[in-house]
PDB file of C-alpha atoms in Angstrom:
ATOM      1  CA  UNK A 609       9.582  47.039  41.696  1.00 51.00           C
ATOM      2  CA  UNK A 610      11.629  47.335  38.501  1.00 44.00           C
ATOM      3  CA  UNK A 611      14.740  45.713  40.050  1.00 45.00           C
ATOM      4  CA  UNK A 612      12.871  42.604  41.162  1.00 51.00           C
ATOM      5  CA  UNK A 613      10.833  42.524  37.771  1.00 50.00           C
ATOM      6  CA  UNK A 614      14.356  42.830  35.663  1.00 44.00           C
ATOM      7  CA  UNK A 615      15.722  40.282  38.013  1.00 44.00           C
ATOM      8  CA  UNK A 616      13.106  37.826  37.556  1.00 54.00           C
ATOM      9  CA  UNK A 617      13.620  37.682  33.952  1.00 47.00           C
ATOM     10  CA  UNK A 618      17.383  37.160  34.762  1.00 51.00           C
ATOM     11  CA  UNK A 619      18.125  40.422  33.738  1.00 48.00           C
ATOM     12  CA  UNK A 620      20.741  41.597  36.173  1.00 47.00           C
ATOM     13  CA  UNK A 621      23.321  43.840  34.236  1.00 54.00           C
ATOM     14  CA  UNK A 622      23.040  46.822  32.382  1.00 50.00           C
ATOM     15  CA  UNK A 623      22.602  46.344  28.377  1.00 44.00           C
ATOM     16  CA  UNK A 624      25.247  48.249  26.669  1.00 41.00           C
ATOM     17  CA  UNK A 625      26.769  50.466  27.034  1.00 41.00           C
ATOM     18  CA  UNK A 626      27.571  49.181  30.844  1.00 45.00           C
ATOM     19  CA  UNK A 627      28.429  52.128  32.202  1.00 44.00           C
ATOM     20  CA  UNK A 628      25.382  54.056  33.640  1.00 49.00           C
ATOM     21  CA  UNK A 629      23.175  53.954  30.620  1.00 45.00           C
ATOM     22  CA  UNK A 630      20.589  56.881  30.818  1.00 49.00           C
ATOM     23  CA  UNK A 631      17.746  55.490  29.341  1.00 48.00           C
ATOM     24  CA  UNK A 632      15.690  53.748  32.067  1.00 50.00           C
ATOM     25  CA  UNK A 633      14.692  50.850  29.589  1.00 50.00           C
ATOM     26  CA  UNK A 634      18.506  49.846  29.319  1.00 46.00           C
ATOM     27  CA  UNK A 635      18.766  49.138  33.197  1.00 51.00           C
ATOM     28  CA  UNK A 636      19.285  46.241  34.244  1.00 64.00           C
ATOM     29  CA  UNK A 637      18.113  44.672  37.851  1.00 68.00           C
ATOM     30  CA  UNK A 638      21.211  46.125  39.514  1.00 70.00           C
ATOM     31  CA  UNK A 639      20.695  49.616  37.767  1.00 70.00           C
ATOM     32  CA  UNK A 640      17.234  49.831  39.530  1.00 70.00           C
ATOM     33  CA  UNK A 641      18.409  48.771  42.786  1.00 72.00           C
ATOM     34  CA  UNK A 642      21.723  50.944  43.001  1.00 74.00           C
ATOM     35  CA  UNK A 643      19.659  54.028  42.370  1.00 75.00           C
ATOM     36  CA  UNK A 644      16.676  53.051  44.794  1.00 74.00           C
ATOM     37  CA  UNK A 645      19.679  52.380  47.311  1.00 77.00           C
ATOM     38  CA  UNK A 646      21.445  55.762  46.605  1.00 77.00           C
ATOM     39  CA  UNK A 647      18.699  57.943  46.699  1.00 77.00           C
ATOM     40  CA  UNK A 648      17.189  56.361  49.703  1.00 78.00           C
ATOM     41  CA  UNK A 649      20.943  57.033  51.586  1.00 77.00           C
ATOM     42  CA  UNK A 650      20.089  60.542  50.211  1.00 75.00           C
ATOM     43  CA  UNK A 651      16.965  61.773  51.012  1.00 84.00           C
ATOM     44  CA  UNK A 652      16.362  59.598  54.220  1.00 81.00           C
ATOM     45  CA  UNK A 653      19.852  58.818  55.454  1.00 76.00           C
ATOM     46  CA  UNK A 654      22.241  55.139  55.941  1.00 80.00           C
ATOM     47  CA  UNK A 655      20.248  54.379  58.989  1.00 80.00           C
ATOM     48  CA  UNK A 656      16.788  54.577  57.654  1.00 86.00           C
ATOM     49  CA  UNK A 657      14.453  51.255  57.407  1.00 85.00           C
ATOM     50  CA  UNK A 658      13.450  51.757  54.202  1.00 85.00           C
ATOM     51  CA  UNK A 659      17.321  52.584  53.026  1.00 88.00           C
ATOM     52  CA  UNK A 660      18.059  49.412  55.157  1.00 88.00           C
ATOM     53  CA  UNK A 661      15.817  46.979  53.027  1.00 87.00           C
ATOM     54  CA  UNK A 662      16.787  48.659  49.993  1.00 87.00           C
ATOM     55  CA  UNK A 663      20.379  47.492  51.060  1.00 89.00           C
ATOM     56  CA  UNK A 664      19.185  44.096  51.617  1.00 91.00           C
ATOM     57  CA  UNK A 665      17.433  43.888  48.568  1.00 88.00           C
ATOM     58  CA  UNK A 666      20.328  45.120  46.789  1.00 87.00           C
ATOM     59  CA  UNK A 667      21.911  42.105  48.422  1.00 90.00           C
ATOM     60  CA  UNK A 668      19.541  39.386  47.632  1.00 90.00           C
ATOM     61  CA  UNK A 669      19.723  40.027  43.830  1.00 85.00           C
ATOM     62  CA  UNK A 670      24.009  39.256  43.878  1.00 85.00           C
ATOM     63  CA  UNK A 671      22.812  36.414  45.746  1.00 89.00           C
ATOM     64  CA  UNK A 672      20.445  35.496  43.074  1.00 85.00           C
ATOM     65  CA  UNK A 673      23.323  35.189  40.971  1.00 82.00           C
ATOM     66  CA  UNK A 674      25.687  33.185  43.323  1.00 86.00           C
ATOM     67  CA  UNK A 675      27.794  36.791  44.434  1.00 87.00           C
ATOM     68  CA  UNK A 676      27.676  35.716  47.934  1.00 92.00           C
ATOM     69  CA  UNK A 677      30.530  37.600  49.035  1.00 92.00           C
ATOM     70  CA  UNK A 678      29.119  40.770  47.519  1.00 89.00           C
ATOM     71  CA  UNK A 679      25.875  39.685  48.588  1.00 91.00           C
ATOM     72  CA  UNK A 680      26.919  39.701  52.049  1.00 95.00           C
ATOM     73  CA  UNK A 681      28.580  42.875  52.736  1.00 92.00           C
ATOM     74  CA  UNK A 682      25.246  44.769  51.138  1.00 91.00           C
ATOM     75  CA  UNK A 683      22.882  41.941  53.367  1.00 95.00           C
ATOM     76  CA  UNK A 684      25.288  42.358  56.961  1.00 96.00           C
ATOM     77  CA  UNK A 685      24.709  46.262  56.631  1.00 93.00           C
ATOM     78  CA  UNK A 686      20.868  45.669  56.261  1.00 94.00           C
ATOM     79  CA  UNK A 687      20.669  43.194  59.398  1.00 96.00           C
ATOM     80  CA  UNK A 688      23.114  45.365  61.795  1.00 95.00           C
ATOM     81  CA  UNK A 689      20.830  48.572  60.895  1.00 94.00           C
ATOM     82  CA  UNK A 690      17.634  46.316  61.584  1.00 94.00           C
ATOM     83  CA  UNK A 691      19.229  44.872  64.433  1.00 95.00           C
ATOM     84  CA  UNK A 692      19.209  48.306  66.445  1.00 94.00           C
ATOM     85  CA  UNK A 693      16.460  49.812  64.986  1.00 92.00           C
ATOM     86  CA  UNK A 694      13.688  46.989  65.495  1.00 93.00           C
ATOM     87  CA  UNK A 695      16.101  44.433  67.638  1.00 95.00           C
ATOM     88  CA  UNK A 696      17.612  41.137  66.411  1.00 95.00           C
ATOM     89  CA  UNK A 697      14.235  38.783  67.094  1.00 96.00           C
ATOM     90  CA  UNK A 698      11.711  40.834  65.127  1.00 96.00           C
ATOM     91  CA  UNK A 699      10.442  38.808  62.589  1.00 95.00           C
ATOM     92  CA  UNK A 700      11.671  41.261  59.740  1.00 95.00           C
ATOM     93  CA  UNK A 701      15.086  40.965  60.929  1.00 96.00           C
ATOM     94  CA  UNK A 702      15.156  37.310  61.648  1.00 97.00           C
ATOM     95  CA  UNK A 703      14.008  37.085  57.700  1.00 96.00           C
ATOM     96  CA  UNK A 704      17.193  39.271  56.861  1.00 97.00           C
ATOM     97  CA  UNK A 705      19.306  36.904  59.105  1.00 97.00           C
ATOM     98  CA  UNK A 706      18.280  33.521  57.209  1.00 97.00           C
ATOM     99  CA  UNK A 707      19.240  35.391  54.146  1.00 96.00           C
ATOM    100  CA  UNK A 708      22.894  36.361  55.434  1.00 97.00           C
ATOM    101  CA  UNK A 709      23.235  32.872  56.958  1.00 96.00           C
ATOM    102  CA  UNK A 710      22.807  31.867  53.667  1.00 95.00           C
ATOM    103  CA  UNK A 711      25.654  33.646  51.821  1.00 95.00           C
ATOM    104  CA  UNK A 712      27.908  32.681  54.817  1.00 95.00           C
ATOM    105  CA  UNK A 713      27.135  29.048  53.750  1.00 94.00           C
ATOM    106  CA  UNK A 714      27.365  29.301  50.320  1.00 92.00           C
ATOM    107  CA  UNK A 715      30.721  30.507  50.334  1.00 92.00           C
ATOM    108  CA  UNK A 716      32.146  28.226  53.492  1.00 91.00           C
ATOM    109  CA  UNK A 717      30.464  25.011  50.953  1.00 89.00           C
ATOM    110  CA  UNK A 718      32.483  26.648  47.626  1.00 88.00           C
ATOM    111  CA  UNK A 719      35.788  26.756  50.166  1.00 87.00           C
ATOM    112  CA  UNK A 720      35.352  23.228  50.765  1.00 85.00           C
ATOM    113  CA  UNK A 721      34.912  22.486  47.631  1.00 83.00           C
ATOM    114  CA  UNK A 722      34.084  18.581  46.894  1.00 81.00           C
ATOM    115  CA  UNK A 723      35.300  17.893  50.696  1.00 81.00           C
ATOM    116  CA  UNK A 724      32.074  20.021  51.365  1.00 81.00           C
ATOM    117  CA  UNK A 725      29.260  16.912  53.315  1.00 81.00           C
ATOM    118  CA  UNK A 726      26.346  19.439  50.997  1.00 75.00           C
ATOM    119  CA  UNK A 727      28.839  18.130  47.519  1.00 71.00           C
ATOM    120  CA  UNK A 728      28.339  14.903  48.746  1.00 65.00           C
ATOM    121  CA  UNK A 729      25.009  14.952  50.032  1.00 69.00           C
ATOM    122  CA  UNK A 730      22.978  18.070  48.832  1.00 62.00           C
ATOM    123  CA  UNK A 731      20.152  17.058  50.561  1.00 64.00           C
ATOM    124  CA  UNK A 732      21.948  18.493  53.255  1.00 65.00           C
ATOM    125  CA  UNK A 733      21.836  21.785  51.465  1.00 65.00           C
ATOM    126  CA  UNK A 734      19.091  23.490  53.729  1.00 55.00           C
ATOM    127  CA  UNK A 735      15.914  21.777  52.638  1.00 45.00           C
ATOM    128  CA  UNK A 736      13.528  21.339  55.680  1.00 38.00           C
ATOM    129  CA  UNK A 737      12.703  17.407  56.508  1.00 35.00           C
ATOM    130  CA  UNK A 738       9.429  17.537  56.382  1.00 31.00           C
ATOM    131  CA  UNK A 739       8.487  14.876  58.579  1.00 29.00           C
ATOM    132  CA  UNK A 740      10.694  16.309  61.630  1.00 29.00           C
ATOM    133  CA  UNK A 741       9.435  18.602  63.904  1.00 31.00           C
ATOM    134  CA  UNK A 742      11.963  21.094  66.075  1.00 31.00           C
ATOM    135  CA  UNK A 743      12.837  21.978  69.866  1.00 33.00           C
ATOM    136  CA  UNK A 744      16.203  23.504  70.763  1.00 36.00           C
ATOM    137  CA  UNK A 745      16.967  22.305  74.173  1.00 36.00           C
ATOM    138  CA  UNK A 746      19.678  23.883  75.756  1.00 40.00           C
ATOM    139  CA  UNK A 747      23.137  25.041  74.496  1.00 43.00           C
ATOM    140  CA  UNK A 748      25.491  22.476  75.353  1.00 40.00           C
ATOM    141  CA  UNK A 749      25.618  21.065  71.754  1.00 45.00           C
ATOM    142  CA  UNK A 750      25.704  24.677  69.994  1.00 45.00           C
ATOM    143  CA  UNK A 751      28.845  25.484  72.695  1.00 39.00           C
ATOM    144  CA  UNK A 752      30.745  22.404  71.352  1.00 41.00           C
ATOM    145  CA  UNK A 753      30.149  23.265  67.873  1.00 43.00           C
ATOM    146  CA  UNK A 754      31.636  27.339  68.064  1.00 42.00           C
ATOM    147  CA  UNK A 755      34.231  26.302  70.210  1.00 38.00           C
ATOM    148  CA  UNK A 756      35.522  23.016  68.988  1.00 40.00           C
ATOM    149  CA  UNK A 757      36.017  23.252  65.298  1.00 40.00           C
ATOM    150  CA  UNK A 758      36.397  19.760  63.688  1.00 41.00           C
ATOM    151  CA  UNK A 759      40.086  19.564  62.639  1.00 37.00           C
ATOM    152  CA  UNK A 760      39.460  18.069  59.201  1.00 44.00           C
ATOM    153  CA  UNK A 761      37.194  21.093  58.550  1.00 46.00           C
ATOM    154  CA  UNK A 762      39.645  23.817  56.444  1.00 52.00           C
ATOM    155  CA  UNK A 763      40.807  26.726  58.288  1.00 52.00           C
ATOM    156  CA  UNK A 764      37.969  29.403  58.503  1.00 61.00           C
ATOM    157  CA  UNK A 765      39.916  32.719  57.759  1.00 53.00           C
ATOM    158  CA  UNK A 766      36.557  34.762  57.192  1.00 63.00           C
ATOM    159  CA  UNK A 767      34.976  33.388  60.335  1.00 86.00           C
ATOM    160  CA  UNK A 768      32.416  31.917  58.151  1.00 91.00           C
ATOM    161  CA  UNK A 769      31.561  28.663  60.082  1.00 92.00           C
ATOM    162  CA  UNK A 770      31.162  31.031  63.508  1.00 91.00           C
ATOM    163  CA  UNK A 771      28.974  33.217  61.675  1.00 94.00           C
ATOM    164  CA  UNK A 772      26.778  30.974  60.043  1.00 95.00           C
ATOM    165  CA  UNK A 773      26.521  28.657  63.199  1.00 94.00           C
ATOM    166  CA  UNK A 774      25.341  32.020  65.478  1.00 94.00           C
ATOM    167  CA  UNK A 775      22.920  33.292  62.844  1.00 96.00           C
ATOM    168  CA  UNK A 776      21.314  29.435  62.217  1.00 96.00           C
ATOM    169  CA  UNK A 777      21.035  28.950  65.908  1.00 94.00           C
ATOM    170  CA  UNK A 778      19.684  32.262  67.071  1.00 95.00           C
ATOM    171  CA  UNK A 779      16.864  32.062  64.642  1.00 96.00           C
ATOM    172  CA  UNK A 780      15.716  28.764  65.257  1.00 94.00           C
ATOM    173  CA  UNK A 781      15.842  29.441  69.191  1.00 93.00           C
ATOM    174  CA  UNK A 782      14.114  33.011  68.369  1.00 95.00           C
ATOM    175  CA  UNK A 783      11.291  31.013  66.410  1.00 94.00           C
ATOM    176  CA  UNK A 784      11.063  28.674  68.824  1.00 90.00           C
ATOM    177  CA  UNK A 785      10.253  30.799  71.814  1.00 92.00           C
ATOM    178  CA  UNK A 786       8.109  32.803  69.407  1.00 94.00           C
ATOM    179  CA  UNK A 787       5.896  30.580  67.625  1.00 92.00           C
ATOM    180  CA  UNK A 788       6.912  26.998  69.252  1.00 87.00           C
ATOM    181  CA  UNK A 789       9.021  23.589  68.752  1.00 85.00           C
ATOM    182  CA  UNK A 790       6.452  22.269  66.444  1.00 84.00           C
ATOM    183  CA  UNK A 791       5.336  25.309  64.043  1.00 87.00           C
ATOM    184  CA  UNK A 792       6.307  24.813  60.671  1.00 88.00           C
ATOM    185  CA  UNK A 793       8.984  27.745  60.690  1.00 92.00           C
ATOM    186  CA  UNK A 794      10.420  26.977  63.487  1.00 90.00           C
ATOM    187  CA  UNK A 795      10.753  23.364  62.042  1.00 87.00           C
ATOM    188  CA  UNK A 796      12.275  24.467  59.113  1.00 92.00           C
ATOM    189  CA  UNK A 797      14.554  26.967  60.902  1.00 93.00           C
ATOM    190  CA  UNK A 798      16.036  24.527  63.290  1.00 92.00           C
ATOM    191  CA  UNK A 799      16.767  21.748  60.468  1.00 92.00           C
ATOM    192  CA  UNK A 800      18.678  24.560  58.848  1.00 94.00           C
ATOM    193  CA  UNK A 801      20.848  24.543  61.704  1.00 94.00           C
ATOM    194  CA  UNK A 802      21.371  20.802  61.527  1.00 93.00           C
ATOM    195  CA  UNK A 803      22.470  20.742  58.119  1.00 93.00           C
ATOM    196  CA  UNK A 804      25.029  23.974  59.018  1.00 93.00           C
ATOM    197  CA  UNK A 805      26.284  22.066  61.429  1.00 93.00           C
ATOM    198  CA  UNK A 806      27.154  19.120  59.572  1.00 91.00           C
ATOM    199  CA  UNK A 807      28.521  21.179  56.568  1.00 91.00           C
ATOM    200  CA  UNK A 808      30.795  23.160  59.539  1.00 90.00           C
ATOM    201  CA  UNK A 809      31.606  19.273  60.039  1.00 89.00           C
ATOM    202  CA  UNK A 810      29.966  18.592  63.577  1.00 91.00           C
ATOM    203  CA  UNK A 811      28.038  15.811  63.320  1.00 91.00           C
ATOM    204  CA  UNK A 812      27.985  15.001  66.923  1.00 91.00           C
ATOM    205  CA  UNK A 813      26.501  18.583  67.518  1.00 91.00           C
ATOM    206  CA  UNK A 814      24.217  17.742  64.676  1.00 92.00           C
ATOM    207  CA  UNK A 815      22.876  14.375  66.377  1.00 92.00           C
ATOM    208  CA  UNK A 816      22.243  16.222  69.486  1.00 91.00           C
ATOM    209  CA  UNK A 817      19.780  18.732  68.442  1.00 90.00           C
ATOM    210  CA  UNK A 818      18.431  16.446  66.048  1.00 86.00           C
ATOM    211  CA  UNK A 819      18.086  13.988  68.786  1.00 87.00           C
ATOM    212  CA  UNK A 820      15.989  16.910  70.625  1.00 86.00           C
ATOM    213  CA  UNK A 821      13.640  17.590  67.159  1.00 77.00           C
ATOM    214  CA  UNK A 822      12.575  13.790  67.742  1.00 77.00           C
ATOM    215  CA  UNK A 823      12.145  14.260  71.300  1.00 85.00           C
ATOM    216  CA  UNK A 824       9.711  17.426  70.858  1.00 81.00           C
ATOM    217  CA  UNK A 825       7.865  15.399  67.689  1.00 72.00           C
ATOM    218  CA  UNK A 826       7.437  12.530  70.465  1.00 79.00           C
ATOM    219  CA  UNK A 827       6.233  14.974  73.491  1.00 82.00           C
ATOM    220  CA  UNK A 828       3.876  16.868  70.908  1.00 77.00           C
ATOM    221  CA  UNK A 829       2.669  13.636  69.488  1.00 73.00           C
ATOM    222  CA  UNK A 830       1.748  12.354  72.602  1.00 78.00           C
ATOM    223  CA  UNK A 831       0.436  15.412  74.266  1.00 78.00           C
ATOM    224  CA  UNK A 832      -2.080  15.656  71.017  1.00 68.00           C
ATOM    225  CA  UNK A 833      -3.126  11.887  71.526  1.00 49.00           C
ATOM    226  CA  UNK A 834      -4.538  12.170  75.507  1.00 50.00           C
TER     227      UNK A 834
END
């Protein structure tokens, strides 16, 4: 509770002196967090949930700050440890996976640099079309985009562009079978995945499963009219 009330005044850091101040009211966000992480590794062990969102949370408040490398390493060990203890569709986890697709996009977008489609058009930059509604139909599109990287795209040394593409598409297909093409999370889940895709630099991929939100808004439209 301290870490997230530090870190929504923007308070991150430690106030001098830096190193491990002693007196709680010095701590910063990160100081909070740290210790919640440690002692949780200590008294309940790595694999514990509560250690696990502690990690996680530990991750979300580099992110805050635009550390999405950092961010990531404490996020991935979160999601893996969620991902065997609860499995990889519970909603919990699927949460945790939005937030790591996140920091894998942030950091592919600052590779690309003004070449990046979300520097051009940050519309782009995950913010759920409102008006669309979602079904992902088969994988034939999502195969052609993790397989056949777009050659003016920049070489992917991190494996960012696979990783982001697998978390964005197993979420929206996990919401979909969960709640349904046309719930609101799995709407905003799946356009998510559109705009990854076109950042990755697969706009024909992008088109397709776009072209199957428009077909589900149509089917659900229609079925609602009879």
């Amino acid at each position: 509770r301290m870490a997230k009330t530090r870190a929504a005044k923007g308070d991150f850091a430690a106030h001098p002196p830096a190193s491990k101040p002693l007196d709680p009211a010095n701590f910063g966000a990160e100081d909070f967090m740290r210790r919640a992480v440690g002692g949780n590794v200590h008294h309940m062990g790595k694999g514990h949930p509560t250690t696990l969102l502690s990690y996680i949370e530990q991750g979300r408040l580099m992110a805050q700050q635009g550390r999405w490398q950092e961010a990531e390493s404490w996020i991935r060990i979160g999601h893996e440890g969620l991902c065997n203890d609860i499995g990889p569709n519970h909603p919990t986890t699927l949460n945790v996976a939005m937030s790591l697709a996140e920091c894998l996009e942030e950091q592919y977008d600052q590779q690309l640099g003004p070449e990046s489609p979300w520097f051009s058009d940050p519309a782009l930059k995950n913010r759920p079309a409102a008006s669309r509604s979602a079904e992902v139909h088969g994988d034939a599109a999502v195969v052609r985009a993790e397989l056949k990287l777009n050659r003016r795209v920049k070489p992917d040394a991190n494996g960012l562009v696979r990783g982001m593409l697998t978390l964005r598409r197993d979420i929206a297909m996990a919401l979909e079978e969960q709640e349904g093409p046309t719930h609101a999370q799995t709407v905003e889940a799946t356009t998510k995945f559109v705009n990854a895709l076109r950042l990755a630099g697969h706009n024909e991929a992008a088109d397709d499963v776009r072209s199957s939100m428009e077909a589900a808004t149509a089917t659900a439209t229609a079925q609602g009219g009879r």
